[in-house]
Amino acid sequence: MNETVKLGLILLIISAVAGGLLALTNSVTYKKIAMAEELANEQAKQRLLGEAESFVTLDDSKLKDIASSDSNIIEISEGYDSGSNLIGYVFKATTKGFGGDIQFMLGISTDGKITGIEILGHEESPGLGANIEKDYFKDSFVGKNAKGELTSSKEPAKDNEIQALTSATITTNAMLKGVNGILEVYNSKLSN
């Protein structure tokens, strides 16, 4: 029994030291990680609305007025040009993919065109669903009319079709669901 207690105490001490080191590492790095995420978000917004000089993120009360609580939208930012004219919106949202949540941003200009999509994070299968990061997929959204619902096709020919990912139907459908949810909010609350 004495040997068991001794081994248990050693294991407890090792676990406590390891836990303390993890807590220390987290306290040192969490601010840097948050800053890096914020920088990545700002860069994504700039890529989506290249003409924007500044962005104003809507506060929580305005966000709740625009997007319902069951919406996939996390954040809405308005983009303004150098003359303080609204030129578009950037929506940050999530959708449920094959491997888990997909976080993305979608840009929509004030004239009702999709300006682009940026994938911020995902857990999709490499070589299949992870192809949502590829330019051919993201570029298939650019210039699409935000006034209607998008669909997918292996060879998109219509204005409302985006490029389907081969062998990744769940991921393609998840992205369509997320984007179409944003378009519904845009059309009902923000478009003129």
Rosetta silent file (secondary structure, phi, psi, omega in degrees, C-alpha in Angstrom):
SEQUENCE: MNETVKLGLILLIISAVAGGLLALTNSVTYKKIAMAEELANEQAKQRLLGEAESFVTLDDSKLKDIASSDSNIIEISEGYDSGSNLIGYVFKATTKGFGGDIQFMLGISTDGKITGIEILGHEESPGLGANIEKDYFKDSFVGKNAKGELTSSKEPAKDNEIQALTSATITTNAMLKGVNGILEVYNSKLSN
SCORE:     score description
SCORE:     0.000 S_00000001
   1 L     0.000  -38.527 -179.336    0.000    0.000    0.000 S_00000001
   2 H   -60.729  -41.046  179.668    2.856    2.379    0.809 S_00000001
   3 H   -66.838  -37.499  179.193    4.325    1.960   -2.678 S_00000001
   4 H   -64.684  -43.267  178.854    0.930    2.664   -4.283 S_00000001
   5 H   -63.738  -42.615  179.651    0.534    5.905   -2.315 S_00000001
   6 H   -61.414  -45.170  177.963    4.063    6.961   -3.252 S_00000001
   7 H   -64.785  -38.565  177.869    3.402    6.337   -6.974 S_00000001
   8 H   -63.104  -41.988  178.430    0.078    8.171   -6.726 S_00000001
   9 H   -65.606  -40.661  177.765    1.773   11.223   -5.167 S_00000001
  10 H   -62.399  -44.492  178.417    4.456   11.250   -7.848 S_00000001
  11 H   -63.218  -39.996  178.144    1.791   11.078  -10.553 S_00000001
  12 H   -62.643  -43.941  179.683   -0.155   13.888   -8.834 S_00000001
  13 H   -64.600  -44.422  178.775    2.940   16.111   -8.679 S_00000001
  14 H   -61.946  -44.011  179.619    3.796   15.467  -12.343 S_00000001
  15 H   -64.787  -40.555  179.966    0.201   16.205  -13.387 S_00000001
  16 H   -65.282  -42.352  178.538    0.094   19.400  -11.311 S_00000001
  17 H   -64.895  -44.724  179.627    3.369   20.658  -12.815 S_00000001
  18 H   -62.766  -43.586  177.633    2.211   19.822  -16.347 S_00000001
  19 H   -62.380  -41.578  178.188   -1.146   21.547  -15.751 S_00000001
  20 H   -63.590  -41.103  178.014    0.606   24.598  -14.333 S_00000001
  21 H   -65.557  -38.792  176.734    2.925   24.803  -17.355 S_00000001
  22 H   -64.458  -42.482  178.587   -0.047   24.560  -19.720 S_00000001
  23 H   -63.575  -41.153  178.576   -1.855   27.330  -17.835 S_00000001
  24 H   -63.993  -45.292  178.325    1.259   29.505  -17.940 S_00000001
  25 H   -60.372  -43.781  178.888    1.718   28.912  -21.669 S_00000001
  26 H   -62.522  -43.068 -178.419   -1.935   29.777  -22.301 S_00000001
  27 H   -66.227  -28.425  179.329   -1.721   32.994  -20.282 S_00000001
  28 H   -80.102  -35.132 -171.129    1.343   34.071  -22.259 S_00000001
  29 H  -100.870  -16.664 -172.096    0.023   33.199  -25.735 S_00000001
  30 H   -63.991  -34.913  178.450   -3.731   33.818  -25.709 S_00000001
  31 H   -67.385  -40.954  178.831   -3.399   37.561  -26.378 S_00000001
  32 H   -66.068  -39.015  178.206   -1.027   36.941  -29.283 S_00000001
  33 H   -64.863  -44.114  178.765   -3.356   34.313  -30.719 S_00000001
  34 H   -62.534  -40.680  178.237   -6.340   36.686  -30.425 S_00000001
  35 H   -64.896  -40.568  178.800   -4.344   39.459  -32.115 S_00000001
  36 H   -65.251  -39.559  176.926   -3.319   37.109  -34.946 S_00000001
  37 H   -64.599  -42.854  179.197   -6.966   36.069  -35.462 S_00000001
  38 H   -63.070  -41.823  177.301   -8.077   39.709  -35.532 S_00000001
  39 H   -62.857  -43.321  178.254   -5.376   40.548  -38.083 S_00000001
  40 H   -62.224  -39.491  177.698   -6.424   37.573  -40.235 S_00000001
  41 H   -64.524  -43.883  179.693  -10.052   38.746  -40.058 S_00000001
  42 H   -64.233  -40.620  178.292   -9.127   42.290  -41.085 S_00000001
  43 H   -65.416  -38.591  177.908   -7.036   41.003  -43.997 S_00000001
  44 H   -64.936  -42.043  177.387   -9.906   38.759  -45.127 S_00000001
  45 H   -59.547  -43.388 -179.077  -12.318   41.725  -45.014 S_00000001
  46 H   -64.881  -37.874  177.219   -9.910   43.767  -47.128 S_00000001
  47 H   -66.676  -34.561 -177.095   -9.620   40.972  -49.708 S_00000001
  48 H   -77.580  -35.121  176.977  -13.411   40.713  -49.896 S_00000001
  49 L  -127.114   76.061 -173.744  -14.069   44.452  -50.234 S_00000001
  50 L   -59.857  -26.456 -179.317  -10.851   45.754  -51.744 S_00000001
  51 L   -81.691   -9.562 -176.943  -12.198   49.271  -52.273 S_00000001
  52 L   -73.790  133.893  175.437  -13.055   49.684  -48.601 S_00000001
  53 L   -92.784  -28.016 -179.209  -10.901   52.098  -46.625 S_00000001
  54 E  -149.180  159.062  179.040  -12.533   51.261  -43.296 S_00000001
  55 E  -128.469  140.570  174.908  -14.858   48.732  -41.703 S_00000001
  56 E  -121.690  118.044  179.123  -17.440   49.198  -38.988 S_00000001
  57 E   -85.592  129.603 -179.828  -18.563   46.047  -37.201 S_00000001
  58 L   -66.701  140.438  178.808  -22.186   46.127  -36.118 S_00000001
  59 L   -73.866  169.815 -173.985  -22.695   45.866  -32.369 S_00000001
  60 H   -58.696  -37.311 -178.455  -24.567   42.923  -30.848 S_00000001
  61 H   -67.914  -40.929  176.989  -27.930   44.711  -30.654 S_00000001
  62 H   -67.263  -39.026  178.690  -27.860   45.656  -34.359 S_00000001
  63 H   -61.309  -42.964  179.123  -26.671   42.158  -35.245 S_00000001
  64 H   -65.750  -33.272  177.189  -29.634   40.653  -33.348 S_00000001
  65 H   -67.559  -34.837 -176.297  -32.024   43.001  -35.169 S_00000001
  66 H   -87.645  -48.967 -176.473  -30.671   41.916  -38.539 S_00000001
  67 L  -107.689  132.925  179.683  -29.831   38.236  -38.040 S_00000001
  68 L   -68.720  163.970 -177.688  -32.072   35.874  -36.096 S_00000001
  69 L   -66.434  -24.368  178.050  -30.707   33.908  -33.156 S_00000001
  70 L   -90.913    7.263  178.619  -30.785   30.678  -35.181 S_00000001
  71 L   -72.925  156.166  177.139  -28.746   32.316  -37.944 S_00000001
  72 L   -88.136    3.644 -175.466  -25.240   31.129  -38.736 S_00000001
  73 E   -83.042  127.277  179.370  -23.995   34.743  -38.803 S_00000001
  74 E   -96.125  -36.526 -172.113  -21.439   35.667  -36.128 S_00000001
  75 E  -155.176  145.625  173.363  -20.562   39.177  -37.260 S_00000001
  76 E  -127.977  128.907  176.466  -21.512   41.763  -39.885 S_00000001
  77 E  -119.929  138.915  175.486  -19.139   44.538  -40.928 S_00000001
  78 E   -96.050  135.447  178.397  -19.961   47.473  -43.159 S_00000001
  79 E  -103.760  132.370 -178.594  -17.246   48.567  -45.600 S_00000001
  80 E  -121.269  143.513  176.224  -16.808   52.262  -46.422 S_00000001
  81 L   -83.030 -175.318 -176.633  -14.748   53.948  -49.121 S_00000001
  82 L   -65.072  -20.976  177.599  -12.548   57.042  -48.613 S_00000001
  83 L   -93.885   14.797 -179.212  -15.610   59.289  -48.998 S_00000001
  84 L    62.497   29.597  175.801  -17.449   57.446  -46.180 S_00000001
  85 L   -94.627  134.558  176.905  -19.850   55.832  -48.663 S_00000001
  86 E   -66.725  124.337  179.662  -21.112   52.343  -47.850 S_00000001
  87 E  -113.220  -11.793  178.392  -19.759   49.999  -50.525 S_00000001
  88 E   168.204 -175.194 -177.358  -20.704   46.629  -49.079 S_00000001
  89 E  -128.542  148.578  170.848  -20.924   44.157  -46.249 S_00000001
  90 E  -122.168  123.500  179.908  -18.716   41.378  -44.947 S_00000001
  91 E  -104.780  131.197  172.612  -20.467   38.586  -43.095 S_00000001
  92 E  -105.961  127.925 -173.336  -18.598   36.222  -40.777 S_00000001
  93 E  -148.350  170.977  173.490  -20.463   32.961  -40.320 S_00000001
  94 E  -128.146  156.395  172.352  -20.224   29.264  -39.588 S_00000001
  95 E  -145.677  157.540 -176.296  -21.791   26.235  -41.165 S_00000001
  96 E   -93.603  110.456  179.078  -21.661   22.544  -40.267 S_00000001
  97 L   -93.710 -167.895 -179.868  -19.502   20.598  -42.728 S_00000001
  98 L   -65.441  -42.978 -175.720  -18.584   16.920  -42.935 S_00000001
  99 L   -94.640   -6.358 -177.220  -15.714   17.184  -40.430 S_00000001
 100 L   144.519 -159.695 -177.736  -17.153   19.903  -38.180 S_00000001
 101 E   -69.458  140.863  172.577  -17.707   23.635  -38.243 S_00000001
 102 E  -113.906  122.358  177.133  -16.534   25.686  -41.212 S_00000001
 103 E  -104.382  132.886 -175.832  -15.929   29.348  -40.430 S_00000001
 104 E  -148.647  167.144  172.981  -15.963   31.733  -43.379 S_00000001
 105 E  -123.676  143.014  178.503  -16.490   35.310  -44.513 S_00000001
 106 E  -128.236  130.147  177.444  -18.650   36.400  -47.436 S_00000001
 107 E  -102.449  137.784  176.780  -18.488   39.815  -49.085 S_00000001
 108 E  -134.600  126.916  178.956  -21.488   41.424  -50.780 S_00000001
 109 E   -79.069  163.786  179.889  -21.353   44.793  -52.530 S_00000001
 110 L   -67.461  -16.738  175.937  -24.145   47.340  -52.240 S_00000001
 111 L   -88.635   10.975  172.012  -25.092   46.596  -55.852 S_00000001
 112 L    82.039   27.316  177.515  -26.010   43.043  -54.824 S_00000001
 113 E  -114.667  142.426  174.877  -23.030   41.059  -56.102 S_00000001
 114 E   -74.909  124.903 -178.035  -20.953   38.572  -54.138 S_00000001
 115 E   -92.161  -15.584  177.768  -17.423   39.950  -54.030 S_00000001
 116 E   157.975  174.107  177.905  -15.811   36.805  -52.666 S_00000001
 117 E  -138.344  139.568  177.204  -15.573   34.211  -49.960 S_00000001
 118 E  -125.475  130.921  177.370  -12.734   33.504  -47.533 S_00000001
 119 E   -91.442  119.909 -177.655  -12.426   30.299  -45.523 S_00000001
 120 E   -92.461  -30.646 -179.719  -11.177   31.111  -42.009 S_00000001
 121 E  -172.189  147.635  178.677  -11.119   27.616  -40.534 S_00000001
 122 L  -162.352  169.423  176.639  -12.422   24.105  -41.121 S_00000001
 123 L  -130.056   34.355 -176.657  -11.907   20.440  -40.267 S_00000001
 124 L   -78.582  161.742 -176.159  -12.797   18.958  -43.646 S_00000001
 125 L   -65.700  130.183  177.519  -11.071   15.929  -45.170 S_00000001
 126 L   -58.807  136.648  177.860   -7.746   16.696  -46.893 S_00000001
 127 L    82.119  -11.390  178.691   -8.013   16.390  -50.674 S_00000001
 128 L  -122.134  -93.997 -179.528  -11.820   16.357  -50.594 S_00000001
 129 H   -63.789  -27.535  179.272  -13.752   18.822  -48.458 S_00000001
 130 H   -64.895  -11.438  177.248  -10.583   20.786  -47.751 S_00000001
 131 H   -67.731   -3.776  173.991  -10.771   21.908  -51.385 S_00000001
 132 H   -62.416  -18.375  177.647  -13.079   24.689  -50.175 S_00000001
 133 H   -83.716  -11.793 -176.996   -9.808   26.595  -49.751 S_00000001
 134 L   -73.657  146.472 -177.893   -8.916   26.207  -53.437 S_00000001
 135 H   -59.894  -39.678 -177.185   -9.251   29.207  -55.717 S_00000001
 136 H   -60.351  -33.471  178.080  -11.468   27.405  -58.258 S_00000001
 137 H   -75.757  -50.162 -177.826  -14.095   26.860  -55.553 S_00000001
 138 H   -63.931  -39.183 -179.237  -13.858   30.309  -53.968 S_00000001
 139 H   -66.355  -23.176 -179.247  -13.748   32.053  -57.359 S_00000001
 140 L   -69.458  -13.146  176.309  -16.998   30.363  -58.389 S_00000001
 141 L   -86.776  -27.887 -172.108  -18.833   32.640  -55.896 S_00000001
 142 L   -62.789  129.974  177.265  -17.357   35.904  -57.196 S_00000001
 143 L    84.856   -4.358  179.435  -19.788   38.034  -59.164 S_00000001
 144 L   -68.785  147.751  179.324  -22.834   35.899  -58.371 S_00000001
 145 E   -72.253  127.072 -178.847  -26.081   37.747  -57.832 S_00000001
 146 L   -82.952   -0.628 -175.623  -26.878   37.982  -54.127 S_00000001
 147 L   -79.752  -15.479 -177.555  -30.599   38.398  -54.825 S_00000001
 148 L  -127.358 -172.898  179.201  -31.359   34.704  -55.163 S_00000001
 149 L   -92.163  139.542  178.838  -30.424   31.305  -53.818 S_00000001
 150 L   -90.361  150.886  173.584  -27.264   29.609  -55.057 S_00000001
 151 E  -128.117  176.509  179.086  -27.041   25.994  -56.193 S_00000001
 152 E  -118.956  156.656  178.385  -24.076   23.817  -57.182 S_00000001
 153 E  -153.428  149.163  176.673  -23.087   22.144  -60.412 S_00000001
 154 L   -67.411  -29.687  176.222  -20.085   20.159  -61.629 S_00000001
 155 L  -133.406   82.716 -175.769  -19.903   22.564  -64.557 S_00000001
 156 L   -60.735  128.087  179.784  -21.603   25.800  -63.466 S_00000001
 157 L  -123.997  -22.884 -177.582  -23.232   27.571  -66.389 S_00000001
 158 L   -95.551  159.959 -178.109  -25.981   29.601  -64.751 S_00000001
 159 L   -63.805  -24.903 -177.571  -25.610   32.815  -62.759 S_00000001
 160 L   -99.369   12.303 -177.719  -26.838   31.116  -59.587 S_00000001
 161 E  -106.863  139.942  173.582  -24.509   28.072  -59.772 S_00000001
 162 E  -115.597  165.515 -178.900  -21.211   27.561  -57.985 S_00000001
 163 E   -69.297  123.107  175.008  -18.555   24.903  -58.535 S_00000001
 164 L   -78.200  145.237  176.361  -19.386   21.621  -56.776 S_00000001
 165 L   -87.013  123.737 -179.990  -16.518   19.856  -55.028 S_00000001
 166 L   -62.394  130.822  178.627  -15.964   16.390  -56.476 S_00000001
 167 L    62.205   21.420  178.191  -16.581   13.652  -53.872 S_00000001
 168 L  -138.257   53.732 -176.374  -17.386   16.263  -51.209 S_00000001
 169 H   -61.329  -40.842 -178.192  -21.143   16.693  -51.538 S_00000001
 170 H   -63.229  -43.250  179.411  -21.679   17.275  -47.800 S_00000001
 171 H   -65.764  -44.365  177.794  -19.088   20.067  -47.727 S_00000001
 172 H   -59.276  -47.627 -179.595  -20.492   21.694  -50.879 S_00000001
 173 H   -64.783  -35.738  177.672  -24.027   21.547  -49.481 S_00000001
 174 H   -64.195  -43.687  178.734  -22.848   22.922  -46.131 S_00000001
 175 H   -64.756  -41.078  177.305  -21.227   25.903  -47.826 S_00000001
 176 H   -62.036  -42.386  179.093  -24.359   26.498  -49.892 S_00000001
 177 H   -62.022  -45.377  179.416  -26.508   26.351  -46.767 S_00000001
 178 H   -63.680  -46.814 -179.095  -24.249   28.847  -44.972 S_00000001
 179 H   -66.883  -44.245 -179.713  -24.015   31.238  -47.921 S_00000001
 180 H   -64.898  -31.337  173.918  -27.736   31.021  -48.721 S_00000001
 181 H   -63.478  -40.960  176.437  -28.517   31.795  -45.067 S_00000001
 182 H   -65.551  -44.721 -179.432  -26.447   34.970  -45.379 S_00000001
 183 H   -60.966  -37.220  177.910  -28.115   35.872  -48.689 S_00000001
 184 H   -62.489  -44.306  177.825  -31.536   35.478  -47.072 S_00000001
 185 H   -65.832  -45.016  179.304  -30.556   37.914  -44.295 S_00000001
 186 H   -57.437  -48.537 -176.089  -28.969   40.310  -46.791 S_00000001
 187 H   -69.168  -33.207 -177.122  -32.048   40.333  -49.031 S_00000001
 188 H   -87.103  -23.867 -172.844  -34.577   40.700  -46.225 S_00000001
 189 H  -123.084  -23.651 -170.426  -32.746   43.257  -44.064 S_00000001
 190 H  -119.550  -26.874 -176.605  -29.907   45.016  -45.904 S_00000001
 191 L   -78.119  155.940 -178.390  -30.488   45.248  -49.656 S_00000001
 192 L   -88.837    0.000    0.000  -32.272   48.211  -51.162 S_00000001
